[in-house]
mmCIF file of C-alpha atoms in Angstrom:
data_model
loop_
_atom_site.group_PDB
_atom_site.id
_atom_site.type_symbol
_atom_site.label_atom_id
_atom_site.label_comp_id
_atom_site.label_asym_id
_atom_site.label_seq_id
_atom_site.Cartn_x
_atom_site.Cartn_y
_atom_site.Cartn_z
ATOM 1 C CA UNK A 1 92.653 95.975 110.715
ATOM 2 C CA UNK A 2 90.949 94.188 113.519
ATOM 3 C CA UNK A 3 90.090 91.169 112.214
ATOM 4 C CA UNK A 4 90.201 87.618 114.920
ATOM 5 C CA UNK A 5 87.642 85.179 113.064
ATOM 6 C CA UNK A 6 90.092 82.346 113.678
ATOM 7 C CA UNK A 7 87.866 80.272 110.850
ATOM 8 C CA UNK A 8 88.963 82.709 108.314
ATOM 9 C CA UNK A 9 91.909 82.140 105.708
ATOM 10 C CA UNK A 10 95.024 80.847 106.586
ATOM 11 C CA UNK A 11 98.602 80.568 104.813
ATOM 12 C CA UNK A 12 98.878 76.949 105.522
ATOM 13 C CA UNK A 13 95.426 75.897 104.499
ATOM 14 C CA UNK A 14 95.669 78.032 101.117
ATOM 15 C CA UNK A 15 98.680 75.473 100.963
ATOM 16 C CA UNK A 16 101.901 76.605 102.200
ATOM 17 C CA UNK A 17 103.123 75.888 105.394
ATOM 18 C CA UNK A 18 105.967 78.259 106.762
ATOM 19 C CA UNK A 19 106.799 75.733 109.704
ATOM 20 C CA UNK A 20 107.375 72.833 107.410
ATOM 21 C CA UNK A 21 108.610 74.952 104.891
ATOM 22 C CA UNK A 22 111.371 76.359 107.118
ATOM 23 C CA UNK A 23 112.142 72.404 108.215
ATOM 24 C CA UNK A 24 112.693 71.168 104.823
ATOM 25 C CA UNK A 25 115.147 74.075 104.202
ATOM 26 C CA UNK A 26 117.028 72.946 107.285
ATOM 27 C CA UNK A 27 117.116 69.526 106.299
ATOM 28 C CA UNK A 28 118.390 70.625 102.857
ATOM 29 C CA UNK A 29 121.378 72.565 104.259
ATOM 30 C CA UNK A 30 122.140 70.120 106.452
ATOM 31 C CA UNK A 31 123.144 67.711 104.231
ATOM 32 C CA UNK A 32 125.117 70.293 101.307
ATOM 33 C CA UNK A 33 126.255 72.643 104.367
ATOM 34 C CA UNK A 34 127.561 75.345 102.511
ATOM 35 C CA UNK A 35 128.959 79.074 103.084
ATOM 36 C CA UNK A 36 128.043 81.462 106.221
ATOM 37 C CA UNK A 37 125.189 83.766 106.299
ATOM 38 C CA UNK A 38 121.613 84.395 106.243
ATOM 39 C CA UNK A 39 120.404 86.241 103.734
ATOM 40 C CA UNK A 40 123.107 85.902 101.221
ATOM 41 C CA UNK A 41 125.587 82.570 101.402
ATOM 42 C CA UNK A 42 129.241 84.243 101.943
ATOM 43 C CA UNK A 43 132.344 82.682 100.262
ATOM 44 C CA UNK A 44 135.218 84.246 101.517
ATOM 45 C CA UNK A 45 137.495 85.109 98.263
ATOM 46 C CA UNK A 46 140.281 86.845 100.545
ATOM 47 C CA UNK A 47 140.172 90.392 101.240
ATOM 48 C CA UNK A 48 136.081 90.391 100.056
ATOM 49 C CA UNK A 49 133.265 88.361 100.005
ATOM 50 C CA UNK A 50 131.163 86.433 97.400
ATOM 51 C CA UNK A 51 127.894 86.552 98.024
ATOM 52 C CA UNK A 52 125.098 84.748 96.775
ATOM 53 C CA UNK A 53 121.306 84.956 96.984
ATOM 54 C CA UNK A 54 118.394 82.467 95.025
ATOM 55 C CA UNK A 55 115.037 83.206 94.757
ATOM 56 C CA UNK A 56 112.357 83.513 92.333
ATOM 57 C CA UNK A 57 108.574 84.789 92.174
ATOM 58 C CA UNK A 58 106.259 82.274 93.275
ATOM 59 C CA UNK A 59 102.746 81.614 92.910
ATOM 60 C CA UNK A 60 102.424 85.539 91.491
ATOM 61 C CA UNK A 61 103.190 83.847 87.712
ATOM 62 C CA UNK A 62 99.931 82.666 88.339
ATOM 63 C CA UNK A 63 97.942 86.081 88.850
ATOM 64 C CA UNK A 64 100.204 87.286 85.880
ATOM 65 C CA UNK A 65 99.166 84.525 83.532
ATOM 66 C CA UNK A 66 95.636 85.142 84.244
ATOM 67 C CA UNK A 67 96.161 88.238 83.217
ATOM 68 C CA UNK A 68 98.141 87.791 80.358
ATOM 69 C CA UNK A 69 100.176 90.289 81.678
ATOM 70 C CA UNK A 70 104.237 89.315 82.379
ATOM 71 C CA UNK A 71 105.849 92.569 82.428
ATOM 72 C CA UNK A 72 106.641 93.567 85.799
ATOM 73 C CA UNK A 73 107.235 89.825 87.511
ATOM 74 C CA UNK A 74 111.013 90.295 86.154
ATOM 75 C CA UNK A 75 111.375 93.204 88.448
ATOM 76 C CA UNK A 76 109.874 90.826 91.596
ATOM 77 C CA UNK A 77 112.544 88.503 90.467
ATOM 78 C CA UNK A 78 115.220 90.686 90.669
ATOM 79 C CA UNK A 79 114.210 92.272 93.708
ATOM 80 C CA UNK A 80 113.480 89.298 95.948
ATOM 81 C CA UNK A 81 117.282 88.178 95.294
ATOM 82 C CA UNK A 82 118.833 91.772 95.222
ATOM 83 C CA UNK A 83 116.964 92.398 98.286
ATOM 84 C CA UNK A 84 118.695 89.779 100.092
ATOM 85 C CA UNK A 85 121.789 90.709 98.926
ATOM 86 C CA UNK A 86 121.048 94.074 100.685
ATOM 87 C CA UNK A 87 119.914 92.732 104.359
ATOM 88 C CA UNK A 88 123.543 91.286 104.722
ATOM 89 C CA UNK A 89 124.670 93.994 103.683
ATOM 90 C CA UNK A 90 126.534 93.326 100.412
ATOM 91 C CA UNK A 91 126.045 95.240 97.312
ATOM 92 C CA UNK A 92 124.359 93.165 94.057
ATOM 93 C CA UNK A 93 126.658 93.655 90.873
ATOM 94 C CA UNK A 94 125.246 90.739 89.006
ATOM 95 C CA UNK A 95 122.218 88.532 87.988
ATOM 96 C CA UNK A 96 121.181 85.431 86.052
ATOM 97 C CA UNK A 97 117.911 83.979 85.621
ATOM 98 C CA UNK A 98 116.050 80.964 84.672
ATOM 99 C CA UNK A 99 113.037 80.294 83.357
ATOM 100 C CA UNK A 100 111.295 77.060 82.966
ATOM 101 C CA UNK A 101 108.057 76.656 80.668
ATOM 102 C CA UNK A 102 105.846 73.822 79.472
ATOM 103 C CA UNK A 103 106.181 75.451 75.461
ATOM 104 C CA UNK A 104 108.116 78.398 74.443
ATOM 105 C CA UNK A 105 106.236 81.799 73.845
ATOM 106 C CA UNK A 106 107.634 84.356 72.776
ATOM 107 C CA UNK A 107 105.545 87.264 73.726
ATOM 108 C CA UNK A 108 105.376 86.101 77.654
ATOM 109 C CA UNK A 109 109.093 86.027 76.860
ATOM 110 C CA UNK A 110 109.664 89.032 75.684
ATOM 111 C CA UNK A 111 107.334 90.442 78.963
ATOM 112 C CA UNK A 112 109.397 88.495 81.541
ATOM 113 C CA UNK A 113 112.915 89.983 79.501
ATOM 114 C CA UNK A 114 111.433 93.882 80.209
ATOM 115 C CA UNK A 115 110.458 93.429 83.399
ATOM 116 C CA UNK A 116 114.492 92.122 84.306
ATOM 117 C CA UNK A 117 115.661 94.667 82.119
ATOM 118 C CA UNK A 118 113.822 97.094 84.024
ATOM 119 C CA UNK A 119 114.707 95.416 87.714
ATOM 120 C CA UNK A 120 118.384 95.245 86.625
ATOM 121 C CA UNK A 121 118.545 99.312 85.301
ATOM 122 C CA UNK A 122 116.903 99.977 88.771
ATOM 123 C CA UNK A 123 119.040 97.590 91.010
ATOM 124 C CA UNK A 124 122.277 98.916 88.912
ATOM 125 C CA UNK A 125 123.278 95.717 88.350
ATOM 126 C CA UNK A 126 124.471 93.690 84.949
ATOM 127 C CA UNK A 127 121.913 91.037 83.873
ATOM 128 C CA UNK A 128 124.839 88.281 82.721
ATOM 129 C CA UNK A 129 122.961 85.606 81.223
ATOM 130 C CA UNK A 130 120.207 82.655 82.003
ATOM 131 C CA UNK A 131 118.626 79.435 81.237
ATOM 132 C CA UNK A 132 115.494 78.673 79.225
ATOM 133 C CA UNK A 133 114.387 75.535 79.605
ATOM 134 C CA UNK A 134 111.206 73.697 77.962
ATOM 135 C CA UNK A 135 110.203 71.081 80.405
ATOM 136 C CA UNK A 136 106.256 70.031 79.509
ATOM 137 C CA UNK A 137 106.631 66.803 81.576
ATOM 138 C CA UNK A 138 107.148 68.948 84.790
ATOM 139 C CA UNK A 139 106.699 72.613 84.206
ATOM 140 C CA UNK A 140 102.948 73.605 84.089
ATOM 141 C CA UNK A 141 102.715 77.051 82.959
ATOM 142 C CA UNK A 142 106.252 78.651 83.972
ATOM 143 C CA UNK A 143 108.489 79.155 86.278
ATOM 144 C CA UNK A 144 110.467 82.211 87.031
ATOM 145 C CA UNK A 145 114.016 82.233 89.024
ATOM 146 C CA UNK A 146 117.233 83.423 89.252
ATOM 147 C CA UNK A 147 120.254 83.912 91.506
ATOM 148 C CA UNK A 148 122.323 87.168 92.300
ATOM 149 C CA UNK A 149 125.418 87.821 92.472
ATOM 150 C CA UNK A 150 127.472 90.532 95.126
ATOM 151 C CA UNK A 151 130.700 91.432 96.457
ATOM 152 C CA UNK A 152 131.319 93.680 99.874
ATOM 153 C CA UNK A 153 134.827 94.107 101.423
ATOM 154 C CA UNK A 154 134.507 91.816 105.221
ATOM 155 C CA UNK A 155 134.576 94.834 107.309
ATOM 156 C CA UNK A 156 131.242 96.138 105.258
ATOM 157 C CA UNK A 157 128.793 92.984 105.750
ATOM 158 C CA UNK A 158 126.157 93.778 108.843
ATOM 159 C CA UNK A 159 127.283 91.664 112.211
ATOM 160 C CA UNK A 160 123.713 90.091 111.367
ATOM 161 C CA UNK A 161 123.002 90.567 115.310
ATOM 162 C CA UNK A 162 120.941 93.185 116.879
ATOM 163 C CA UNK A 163 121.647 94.747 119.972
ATOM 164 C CA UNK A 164 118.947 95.086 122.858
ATOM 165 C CA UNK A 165 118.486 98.882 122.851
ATOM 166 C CA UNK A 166 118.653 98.993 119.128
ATOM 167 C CA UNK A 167 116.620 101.786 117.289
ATOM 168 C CA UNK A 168 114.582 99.963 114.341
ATOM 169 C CA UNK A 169 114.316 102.137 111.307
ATOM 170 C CA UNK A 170 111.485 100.466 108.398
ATOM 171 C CA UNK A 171 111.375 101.522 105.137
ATOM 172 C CA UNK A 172 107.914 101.229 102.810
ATOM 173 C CA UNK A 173 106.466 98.352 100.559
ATOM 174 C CA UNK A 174 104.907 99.200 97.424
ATOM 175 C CA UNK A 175 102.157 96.284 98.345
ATOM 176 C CA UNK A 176 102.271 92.548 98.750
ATOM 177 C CA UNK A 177 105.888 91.909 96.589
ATOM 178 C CA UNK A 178 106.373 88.191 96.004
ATOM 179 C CA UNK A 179 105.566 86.266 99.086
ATOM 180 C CA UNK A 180 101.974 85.508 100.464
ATOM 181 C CA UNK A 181 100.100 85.138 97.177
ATOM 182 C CA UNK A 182 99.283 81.751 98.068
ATOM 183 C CA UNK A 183 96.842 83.243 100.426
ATOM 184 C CA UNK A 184 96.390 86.520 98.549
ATOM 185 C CA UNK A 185 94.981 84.674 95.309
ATOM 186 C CA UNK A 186 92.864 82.744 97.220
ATOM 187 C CA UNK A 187 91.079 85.529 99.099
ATOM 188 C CA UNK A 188 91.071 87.761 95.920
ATOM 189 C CA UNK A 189 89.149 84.158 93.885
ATOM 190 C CA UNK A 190 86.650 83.315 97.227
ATOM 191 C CA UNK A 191 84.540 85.838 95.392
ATOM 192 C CA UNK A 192 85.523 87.279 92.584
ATOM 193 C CA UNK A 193 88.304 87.147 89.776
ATOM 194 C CA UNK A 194 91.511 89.264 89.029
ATOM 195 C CA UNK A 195 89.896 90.968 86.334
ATOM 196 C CA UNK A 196 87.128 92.818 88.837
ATOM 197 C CA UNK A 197 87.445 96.027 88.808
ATOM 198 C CA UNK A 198 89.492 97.990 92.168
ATOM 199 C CA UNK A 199 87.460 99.906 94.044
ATOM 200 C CA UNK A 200 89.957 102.717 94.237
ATOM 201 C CA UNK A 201 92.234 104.962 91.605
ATOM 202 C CA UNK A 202 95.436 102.911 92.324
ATOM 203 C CA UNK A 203 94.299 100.090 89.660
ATOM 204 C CA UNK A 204 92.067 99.384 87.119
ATOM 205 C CA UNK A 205 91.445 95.956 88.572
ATOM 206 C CA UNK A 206 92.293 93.171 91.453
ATOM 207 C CA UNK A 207 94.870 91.452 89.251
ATOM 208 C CA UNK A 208 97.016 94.736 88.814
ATOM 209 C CA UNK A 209 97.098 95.586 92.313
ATOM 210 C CA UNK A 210 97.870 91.970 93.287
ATOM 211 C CA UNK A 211 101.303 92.620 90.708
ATOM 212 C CA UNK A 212 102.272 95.763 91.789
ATOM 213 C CA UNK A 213 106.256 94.717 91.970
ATOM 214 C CA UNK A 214 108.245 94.131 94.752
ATOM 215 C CA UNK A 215 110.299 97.098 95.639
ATOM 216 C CA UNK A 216 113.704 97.323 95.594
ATOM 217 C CA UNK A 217 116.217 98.528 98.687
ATOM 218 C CA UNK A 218 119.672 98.745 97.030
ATOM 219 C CA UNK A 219 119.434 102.314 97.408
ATOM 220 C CA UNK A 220 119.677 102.063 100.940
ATOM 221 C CA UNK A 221 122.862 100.143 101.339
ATOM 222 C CA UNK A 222 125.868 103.074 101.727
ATOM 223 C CA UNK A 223 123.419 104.843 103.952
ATOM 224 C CA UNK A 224 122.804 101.693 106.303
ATOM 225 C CA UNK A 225 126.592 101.143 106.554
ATOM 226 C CA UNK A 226 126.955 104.710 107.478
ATOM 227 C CA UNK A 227 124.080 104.157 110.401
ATOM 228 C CA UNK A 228 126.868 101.161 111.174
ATOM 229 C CA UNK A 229 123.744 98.843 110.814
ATOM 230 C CA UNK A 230 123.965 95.906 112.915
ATOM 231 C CA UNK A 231 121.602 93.791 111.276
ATOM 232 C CA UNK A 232 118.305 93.882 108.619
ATOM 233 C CA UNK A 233 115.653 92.299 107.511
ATOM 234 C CA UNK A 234 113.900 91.487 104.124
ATOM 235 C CA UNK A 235 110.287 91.326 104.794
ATOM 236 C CA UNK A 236 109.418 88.144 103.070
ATOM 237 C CA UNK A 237 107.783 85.115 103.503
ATOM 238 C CA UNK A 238 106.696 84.948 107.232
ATOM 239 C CA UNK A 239 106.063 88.216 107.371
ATOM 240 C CA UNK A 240 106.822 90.618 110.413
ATOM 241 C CA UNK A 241 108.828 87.362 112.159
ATOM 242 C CA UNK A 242 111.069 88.080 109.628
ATOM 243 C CA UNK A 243 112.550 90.359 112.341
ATOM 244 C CA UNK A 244 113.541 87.328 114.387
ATOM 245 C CA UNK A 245 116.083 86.710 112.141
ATOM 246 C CA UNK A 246 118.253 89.716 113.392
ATOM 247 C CA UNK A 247 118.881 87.655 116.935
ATOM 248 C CA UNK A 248 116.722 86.137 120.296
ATOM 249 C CA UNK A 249 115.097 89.442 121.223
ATOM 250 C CA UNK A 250 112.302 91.386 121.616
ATOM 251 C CA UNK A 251 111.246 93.523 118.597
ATOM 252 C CA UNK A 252 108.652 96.124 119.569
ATOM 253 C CA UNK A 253 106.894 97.992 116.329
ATOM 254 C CA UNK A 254 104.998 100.721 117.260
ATOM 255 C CA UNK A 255 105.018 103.155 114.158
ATOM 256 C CA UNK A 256 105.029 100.662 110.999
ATOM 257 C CA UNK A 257 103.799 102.065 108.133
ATOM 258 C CA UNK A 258 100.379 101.478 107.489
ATOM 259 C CA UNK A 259 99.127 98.957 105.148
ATOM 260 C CA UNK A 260 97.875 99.395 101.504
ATOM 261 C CA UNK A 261 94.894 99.179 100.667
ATOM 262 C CA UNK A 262 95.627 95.952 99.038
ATOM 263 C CA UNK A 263 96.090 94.020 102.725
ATOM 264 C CA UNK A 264 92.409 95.350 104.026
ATOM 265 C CA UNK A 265 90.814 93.526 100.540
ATOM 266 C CA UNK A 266 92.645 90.543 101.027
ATOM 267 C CA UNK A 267 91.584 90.331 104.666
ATOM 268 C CA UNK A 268 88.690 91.240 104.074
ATOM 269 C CA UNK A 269 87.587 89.235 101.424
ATOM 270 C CA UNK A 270 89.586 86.487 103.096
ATOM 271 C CA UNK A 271 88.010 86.519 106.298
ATOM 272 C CA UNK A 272 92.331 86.497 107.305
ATOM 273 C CA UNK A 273 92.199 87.421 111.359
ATOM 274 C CA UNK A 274 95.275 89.976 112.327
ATOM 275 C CA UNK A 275 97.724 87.687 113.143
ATOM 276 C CA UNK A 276 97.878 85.692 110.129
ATOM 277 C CA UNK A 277 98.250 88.893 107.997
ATOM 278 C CA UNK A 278 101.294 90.164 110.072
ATOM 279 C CA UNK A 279 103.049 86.040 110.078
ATOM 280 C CA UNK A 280 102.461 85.987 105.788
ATOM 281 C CA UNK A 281 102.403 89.833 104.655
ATOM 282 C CA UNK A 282 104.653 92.691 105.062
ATOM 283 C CA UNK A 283 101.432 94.908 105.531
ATOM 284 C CA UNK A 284 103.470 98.312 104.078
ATOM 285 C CA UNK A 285 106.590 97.813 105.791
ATOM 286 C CA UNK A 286 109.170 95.868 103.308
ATOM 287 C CA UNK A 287 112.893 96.672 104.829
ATOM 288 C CA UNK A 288 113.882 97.097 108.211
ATOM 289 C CA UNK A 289 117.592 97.940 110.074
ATOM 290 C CA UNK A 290 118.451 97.363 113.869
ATOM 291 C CA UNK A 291 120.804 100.591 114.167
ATOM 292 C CA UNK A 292 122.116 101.826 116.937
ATOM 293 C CA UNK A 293 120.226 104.672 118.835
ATOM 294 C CA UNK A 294 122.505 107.700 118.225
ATOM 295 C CA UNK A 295 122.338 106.640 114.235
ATOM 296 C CA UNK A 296 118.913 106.386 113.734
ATOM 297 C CA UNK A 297 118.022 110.039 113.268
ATOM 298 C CA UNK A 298 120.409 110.372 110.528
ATOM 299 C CA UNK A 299 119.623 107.414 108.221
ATOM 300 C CA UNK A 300 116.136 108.353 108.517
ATOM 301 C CA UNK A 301 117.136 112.311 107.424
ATOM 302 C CA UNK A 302 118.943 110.614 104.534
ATOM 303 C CA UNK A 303 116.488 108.127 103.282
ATOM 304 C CA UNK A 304 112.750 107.264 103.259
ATOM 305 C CA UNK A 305 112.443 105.373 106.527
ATOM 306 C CA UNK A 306 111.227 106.585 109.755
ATOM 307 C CA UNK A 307 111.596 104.883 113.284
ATOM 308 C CA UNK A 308 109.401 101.616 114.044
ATOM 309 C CA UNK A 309 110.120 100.674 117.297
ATOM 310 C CA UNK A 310 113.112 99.440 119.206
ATOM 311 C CA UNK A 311 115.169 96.108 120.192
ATOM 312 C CA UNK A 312 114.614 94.971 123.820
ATOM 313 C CA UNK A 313 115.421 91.387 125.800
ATOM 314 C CA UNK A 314 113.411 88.770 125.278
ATOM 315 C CA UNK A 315 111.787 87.136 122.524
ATOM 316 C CA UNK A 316 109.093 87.790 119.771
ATOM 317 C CA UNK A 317 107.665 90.266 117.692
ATOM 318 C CA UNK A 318 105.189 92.881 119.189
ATOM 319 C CA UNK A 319 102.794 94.767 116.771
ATOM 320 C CA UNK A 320 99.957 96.760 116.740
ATOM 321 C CA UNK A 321 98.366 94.654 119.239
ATOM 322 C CA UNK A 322 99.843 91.288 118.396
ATOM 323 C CA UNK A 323 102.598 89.016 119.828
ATOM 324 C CA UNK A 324 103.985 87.122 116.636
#
């Protein structure tokens, strides 16, 4: 990918804004405080910790409902909590959800209850109830959220700090996941609709590969404890500065996976330069673990990752090229 048309696509003008995003969050907890931790809020319950993680799917309800096709955004729901869960290193036991629609429907219903079904069997964790709620004064459509639930003894959570001379260890995305469709929809629309056909054998058209869902890490988490992970990170919204959240250093990528094919047709048809598709998108790399050096060999033996890059001093994200 080497596109720099600075005219082209951006998050914020496709209408979210991660700067003024992230400073309305920080206004919010400022005022409700709350438990420790970044990924997951942490209650401390004695000899374990609580832990707590809300999300939900975003602007992807919109590609579904075009589509007429809810089945899999359950699984995006419970992966973008459970997810979180896993980068502070906690393990997810339980989930509830809400939904919020302008007029019930059962058959969207019954497609959002599979897809959680199917997220929870994966995740192993108990689905342990939720909220409908019928709202046609402020719901336009539907809305899809929930919160998860995890316990993890104190001495199992990550430090949440990297170490300069940390090994980085990524693990795979299946495609966009939940974050970024903002921008994604509005490249795939510029000229053409969800239901034109994919040029490739992936999909059947732009819509599917646009829902692929988001994949889920849980299956990582006694492996990255016995790495003695220092810290992870969720790719998610903000994309590869999502790193930054491990501590103020220097993360150098040079072997991320590639990309899907889906990031070169949003680009693409986007006109999105390089730099705004690694500060929204994931581009194929969805998990990543600061581990120390001598570890990294063997969590990648056990598991799907491979080595990224490395932890250094100083500040910022360096990748393929870029300095996020």
């Amino acid at each position: 990918m080497t596109k720099d048309d600075s005219e082209g696509m951006t998050y914020a003008e496709a209408g979210v804004d991660i700067e003024a995003s992230e400073a309305a969050t920080a206004a919010l907890v400022a005022q409700v405080g709350g438990g420790s931790g970044d990924y997951a809020g942490l209650l401390d319950i004695g000899d374990r910790y609580l832990a707590l993680a809300t999300d939900g799917v975003g602007t992807k309800l919109l590609v579904a409902e075009a589509l007429g096709d809810y089945s899999t955004v359950g699984i995006d729901c419970i992966a973008m909590n459970a997810n979180d869960l896993v980068a502070a290193g906690v393990r997810p036991v339980a989930f509830v959800d809400y939904l919020a629609v302008d007029a019930p429907d059962e058959t969207f219903a019954e497609q959002v209850g599979q897809g959680l079904a199917a997220g929870a069997e994966e995740a192993d964790i108990e689905l342990v109830g939720g909220e409908t709620a019928v709202m046609p004064e402020v719901i336009n459509g539907l809305d899809l959220a929930g919160t998860c639930a995890g316990l993890a003894k104190k001495d199992a959570i990550f430090p949440g700090e990297a170490e300069s001379g940390d090994v980085l260890v990524g693990f795979p995305s299946s495609g966009i996941h939940s974050n970024g469709l903002t921008l994604a929809r509005k490249a795939a629309t510029s000229e053409g609709d969800y239901d034109d056909e994919w040029d490739g054998d992936e999909y059947e058209t732009v819509g599917e590969a646009l829902l692929e869902p988001t994949r889920l890490y849980t299956y990582l988490l006694d492996d990255l404890r016995a790495a003695e992970t220092r810290a992870a990170a969720h790719v998610t919204g903000g994309g590869w500065t999502n790193l930054e959240r491990m501590g103020d250093f220097r993360y150098v990528v040079d072997d991320a996976f590639d990309p899907q094919a889906v990031f070169e047709f949003v680009q693409e048809r986007g006109g999105v330069s390089d730099e705004e598709m690694h500060k929204t998108f994931n581009m194929g790399t969805g998990f990543v673990a600061a581990v120390p050096e001598a570890n990294a060999e063997a969590l990648v033996e056990a598991t799907d990752g491979r080595i990224i890059g490395h932890v250094e001093d100083g500040s910022g994200v360096s990748i393929r090229g870029l300095d996020l």
